[in-house]
């Protein structure tokens, strides 16, 4: 396994993580996330290589914005009406930590729990 497995067009396709979408919406809007909803999200992330978890979260966030027709720079619209874009990105980046799932942060194999790269994407 390695980071090359995560890129679109390769053998491995990053899934849309449908179980994590409600977690992101609820957390970002300040609502409590039901245990069963969080468990579904964490299970979906468990099935993804630790190299690819952050990419999967980024892809999920990107697709949620695209579904709602949100352009870069807009905030408070679409999927997250009461949430600033920076908060949405940080919330998505922390889902792996909430699930207590390790990620690989760079090619050296160094591990972490919070996706720093998700928060760095300007258009997410």
PDB file of C-alpha atoms in Angstrom:
ATOM      1  CA  UNK A   1       0.000   0.000   0.000  1.00  0.00           C
ATOM      2  CA  UNK A   2       1.052   3.597  -0.387  1.00  0.00           C
ATOM      3  CA  UNK A   3      -0.146   7.041  -1.439  1.00  0.00           C
ATOM      4  CA  UNK A   4      -0.159   6.133  -5.155  1.00  0.00           C
ATOM      5  CA  UNK A   5      -3.170   3.885  -4.493  1.00  0.00           C
ATOM      6  CA  UNK A   6      -5.375   6.864  -3.581  1.00  0.00           C
ATOM      7  CA  UNK A   7      -5.326   8.985  -6.700  1.00  0.00           C
ATOM      8  CA  UNK A   8      -8.308   9.005  -9.092  1.00  0.00           C
ATOM      9  CA  UNK A   9      -7.639   6.969 -12.190  1.00  0.00           C
ATOM     10  CA  UNK A  10      -5.589   4.408 -10.292  1.00  0.00           C
ATOM     11  CA  UNK A  11      -6.796   0.943  -9.348  1.00  0.00           C
ATOM     12  CA  UNK A  12      -8.143   2.258  -6.050  1.00  0.00           C
ATOM     13  CA  UNK A  13     -10.952   4.796  -6.214  1.00  0.00           C
ATOM     14  CA  UNK A  14     -11.572   7.001  -3.186  1.00  0.00           C
ATOM     15  CA  UNK A  15     -15.156   6.391  -1.992  1.00  0.00           C
ATOM     16  CA  UNK A  16     -17.658   9.149  -1.280  1.00  0.00           C
ATOM     17  CA  UNK A  17     -18.073   8.176   2.408  1.00  0.00           C
ATOM     18  CA  UNK A  18     -21.872   8.531   2.575  1.00  0.00           C
ATOM     19  CA  UNK A  19     -21.808   7.622   6.279  1.00  0.00           C
ATOM     20  CA  UNK A  20     -19.562  10.586   7.119  1.00  0.00           C
ATOM     21  CA  UNK A  21     -21.672  13.239   5.397  1.00  0.00           C
ATOM     22  CA  UNK A  22     -24.224  13.478   8.235  1.00  0.00           C
ATOM     23  CA  UNK A  23     -21.393  13.556  10.801  1.00  0.00           C
ATOM     24  CA  UNK A  24     -19.864  16.567   9.077  1.00  0.00           C
ATOM     25  CA  UNK A  25     -23.204  18.383   8.741  1.00  0.00           C
ATOM     26  CA  UNK A  26     -24.240  17.740  12.349  1.00  0.00           C
ATOM     27  CA  UNK A  27     -20.848  18.638  13.867  1.00  0.00           C
ATOM     28  CA  UNK A  28     -20.506  21.762  11.801  1.00  0.00           C
ATOM     29  CA  UNK A  29     -23.981  22.996  12.699  1.00  0.00           C
ATOM     30  CA  UNK A  30     -23.330  22.380  16.391  1.00  0.00           C
ATOM     31  CA  UNK A  31     -25.610  19.366  16.752  1.00  0.00           C
ATOM     32  CA  UNK A  32     -24.813  16.206  18.679  1.00  0.00           C
ATOM     33  CA  UNK A  33     -23.870  13.304  16.421  1.00  0.00           C
ATOM     34  CA  UNK A  34     -25.800  10.125  17.307  1.00  0.00           C
ATOM     35  CA  UNK A  35     -23.496   7.233  18.212  1.00  0.00           C
ATOM     36  CA  UNK A  36     -24.860   5.017  15.412  1.00  0.00           C
ATOM     37  CA  UNK A  37     -24.174   7.721  12.787  1.00  0.00           C
ATOM     38  CA  UNK A  38     -20.618   8.196  14.023  1.00  0.00           C
ATOM     39  CA  UNK A  39     -20.095   4.424  14.088  1.00  0.00           C
ATOM     40  CA  UNK A  40     -21.185   4.145  10.421  1.00  0.00           C
ATOM     41  CA  UNK A  41     -18.743   6.878   9.400  1.00  0.00           C
ATOM     42  CA  UNK A  42     -15.865   5.372  11.372  1.00  0.00           C
ATOM     43  CA  UNK A  43     -16.558   1.934   9.900  1.00  0.00           C
ATOM     44  CA  UNK A  44     -16.393   3.348   6.372  1.00  0.00           C
ATOM     45  CA  UNK A  45     -13.077   5.064   7.180  1.00  0.00           C
ATOM     46  CA  UNK A  46     -11.739   1.845   8.744  1.00  0.00           C
ATOM     47  CA  UNK A  47     -12.227   0.121   5.385  1.00  0.00           C
ATOM     48  CA  UNK A  48      -9.962   2.705   3.687  1.00  0.00           C
ATOM     49  CA  UNK A  49      -6.167   2.517   3.803  1.00  0.00           C
ATOM     50  CA  UNK A  50      -4.616   4.927   6.300  1.00  0.00           C
ATOM     51  CA  UNK A  51      -2.780   6.425   3.304  1.00  0.00           C
ATOM     52  CA  UNK A  52      -6.110   7.346   1.690  1.00  0.00           C
ATOM     53  CA  UNK A  53      -8.393   8.449   4.538  1.00  0.00           C
ATOM     54  CA  UNK A  54      -7.645  12.165   4.238  1.00  0.00           C
ATOM     55  CA  UNK A  55      -8.066  12.052   0.476  1.00  0.00           C
ATOM     56  CA  UNK A  56     -11.401  10.303   0.925  1.00  0.00           C
ATOM     57  CA  UNK A  57     -12.564  13.008   3.357  1.00  0.00           C
ATOM     58  CA  UNK A  58     -11.409  15.730   0.953  1.00  0.00           C
ATOM     59  CA  UNK A  59     -13.264  14.063  -1.924  1.00  0.00           C
ATOM     60  CA  UNK A  60     -16.414  13.789   0.202  1.00  0.00           C
ATOM     61  CA  UNK A  61     -16.256  17.461   1.147  1.00  0.00           C
ATOM     62  CA  UNK A  62     -15.576  18.511  -2.439  1.00  0.00           C
ATOM     63  CA  UNK A  63     -18.510  16.470  -3.742  1.00  0.00           C
ATOM     64  CA  UNK A  64     -20.827  17.904  -1.073  1.00  0.00           C
ATOM     65  CA  UNK A  65     -19.954  21.432  -2.201  1.00  0.00           C
ATOM     66  CA  UNK A  66     -20.367  20.545  -5.871  1.00  0.00           C
ATOM     67  CA  UNK A  67     -23.772  18.941  -5.255  1.00  0.00           C
ATOM     68  CA  UNK A  68     -24.967  22.215  -3.780  1.00  0.00           C
ATOM     69  CA  UNK A  69     -23.394  24.338  -6.511  1.00  0.00           C
ATOM     70  CA  UNK A  70     -21.145  26.180  -4.063  1.00  0.00           C
ATOM     71  CA  UNK A  71     -18.273  28.086  -5.649  1.00  0.00           C
ATOM     72  CA  UNK A  72     -14.914  28.657  -4.007  1.00  0.00           C
ATOM     73  CA  UNK A  73     -15.016  31.594  -1.616  1.00  0.00           C
ATOM     74  CA  UNK A  74     -18.720  31.283  -0.808  1.00  0.00           C
ATOM     75  CA  UNK A  75     -19.702  30.487   2.743  1.00  0.00           C
ATOM     76  CA  UNK A  76     -22.906  29.904   4.624  1.00  0.00           C
ATOM     77  CA  UNK A  77     -24.642  28.264   1.680  1.00  0.00           C
ATOM     78  CA  UNK A  78     -25.505  24.833   0.395  1.00  0.00           C
ATOM     79  CA  UNK A  79     -24.658  21.854   2.562  1.00  0.00           C
ATOM     80  CA  UNK A  80     -23.484  23.960   5.513  1.00  0.00           C
ATOM     81  CA  UNK A  81     -25.784  26.975   5.874  1.00  0.00           C
ATOM     82  CA  UNK A  82     -24.564  27.999   9.337  1.00  0.00           C
ATOM     83  CA  UNK A  83     -20.924  27.087   8.993  1.00  0.00           C
ATOM     84  CA  UNK A  84     -17.925  29.032   7.697  1.00  0.00           C
ATOM     85  CA  UNK A  85     -15.790  27.256   5.123  1.00  0.00           C
ATOM     86  CA  UNK A  86     -12.717  27.136   7.402  1.00  0.00           C
ATOM     87  CA  UNK A  87     -14.800  25.439  10.117  1.00  0.00           C
ATOM     88  CA  UNK A  88     -16.144  22.907   7.609  1.00  0.00           C
ATOM     89  CA  UNK A  89     -12.599  22.034   6.497  1.00  0.00           C
ATOM     90  CA  UNK A  90     -11.297  21.707  10.062  1.00  0.00           C
ATOM     91  CA  UNK A  91     -14.297  19.576  11.035  1.00  0.00           C
ATOM     92  CA  UNK A  92     -13.680  17.253   8.084  1.00  0.00           C
ATOM     93  CA  UNK A  93      -9.973  17.096   8.925  1.00  0.00           C
ATOM     94  CA  UNK A  94     -10.755  15.994  12.492  1.00  0.00           C
ATOM     95  CA  UNK A  95     -13.119  13.113  11.650  1.00  0.00           C
ATOM     96  CA  UNK A  96     -10.222  10.638  11.648  1.00  0.00           C
ATOM     97  CA  UNK A  97      -9.289  11.783  15.163  1.00  0.00           C
ATOM     98  CA  UNK A  98     -12.906  11.498  16.363  1.00  0.00           C
ATOM     99  CA  UNK A  99     -12.890   7.930  15.038  1.00  0.00           C
ATOM    100  CA  UNK A 100      -9.437   7.335  16.575  1.00  0.00           C
ATOM    101  CA  UNK A 101      -8.146   6.154  13.204  1.00  0.00           C
ATOM    102  CA  UNK A 102      -4.511   6.754  12.274  1.00  0.00           C
ATOM    103  CA  UNK A 103      -3.548   8.343   8.984  1.00  0.00           C
ATOM    104  CA  UNK A 104      -0.250   8.612   7.151  1.00  0.00           C
ATOM    105  CA  UNK A 105       0.646  12.279   6.721  1.00  0.00           C
ATOM    106  CA  UNK A 106       3.522  12.049   4.263  1.00  0.00           C
ATOM    107  CA  UNK A 107       5.661   9.731   2.162  1.00  0.00           C
ATOM    108  CA  UNK A 108       8.001   9.011   5.077  1.00  0.00           C
ATOM    109  CA  UNK A 109       5.151   7.070   6.659  1.00  0.00           C
ATOM    110  CA  UNK A 110       4.803   9.439   9.618  1.00  0.00           C
ATOM    111  CA  UNK A 111       1.426   8.986  11.259  1.00  0.00           C
ATOM    112  CA  UNK A 112      -1.130  11.306  12.835  1.00  0.00           C
ATOM    113  CA  UNK A 113      -4.839  11.457  13.586  1.00  0.00           C
ATOM    114  CA  UNK A 114      -5.880  14.817  12.098  1.00  0.00           C
ATOM    115  CA  UNK A 115      -5.746  15.383   8.337  1.00  0.00           C
ATOM    116  CA  UNK A 116      -3.613  18.457   7.887  1.00  0.00           C
ATOM    117  CA  UNK A 117      -3.850  18.206   4.111  1.00  0.00           C
ATOM    118  CA  UNK A 118      -7.675  18.426   4.053  1.00  0.00           C
ATOM    119  CA  UNK A 119      -7.559  21.810   5.783  1.00  0.00           C
ATOM    120  CA  UNK A 120      -4.895  22.987   3.339  1.00  0.00           C
ATOM    121  CA  UNK A 121      -7.035  22.511   0.210  1.00  0.00           C
ATOM    122  CA  UNK A 122      -8.198  26.023  -0.764  1.00  0.00           C
ATOM    123  CA  UNK A 123     -11.248  24.871  -2.721  1.00  0.00           C
ATOM    124  CA  UNK A 124     -12.601  22.355  -0.227  1.00  0.00           C
TER     125      UNK A 124
END
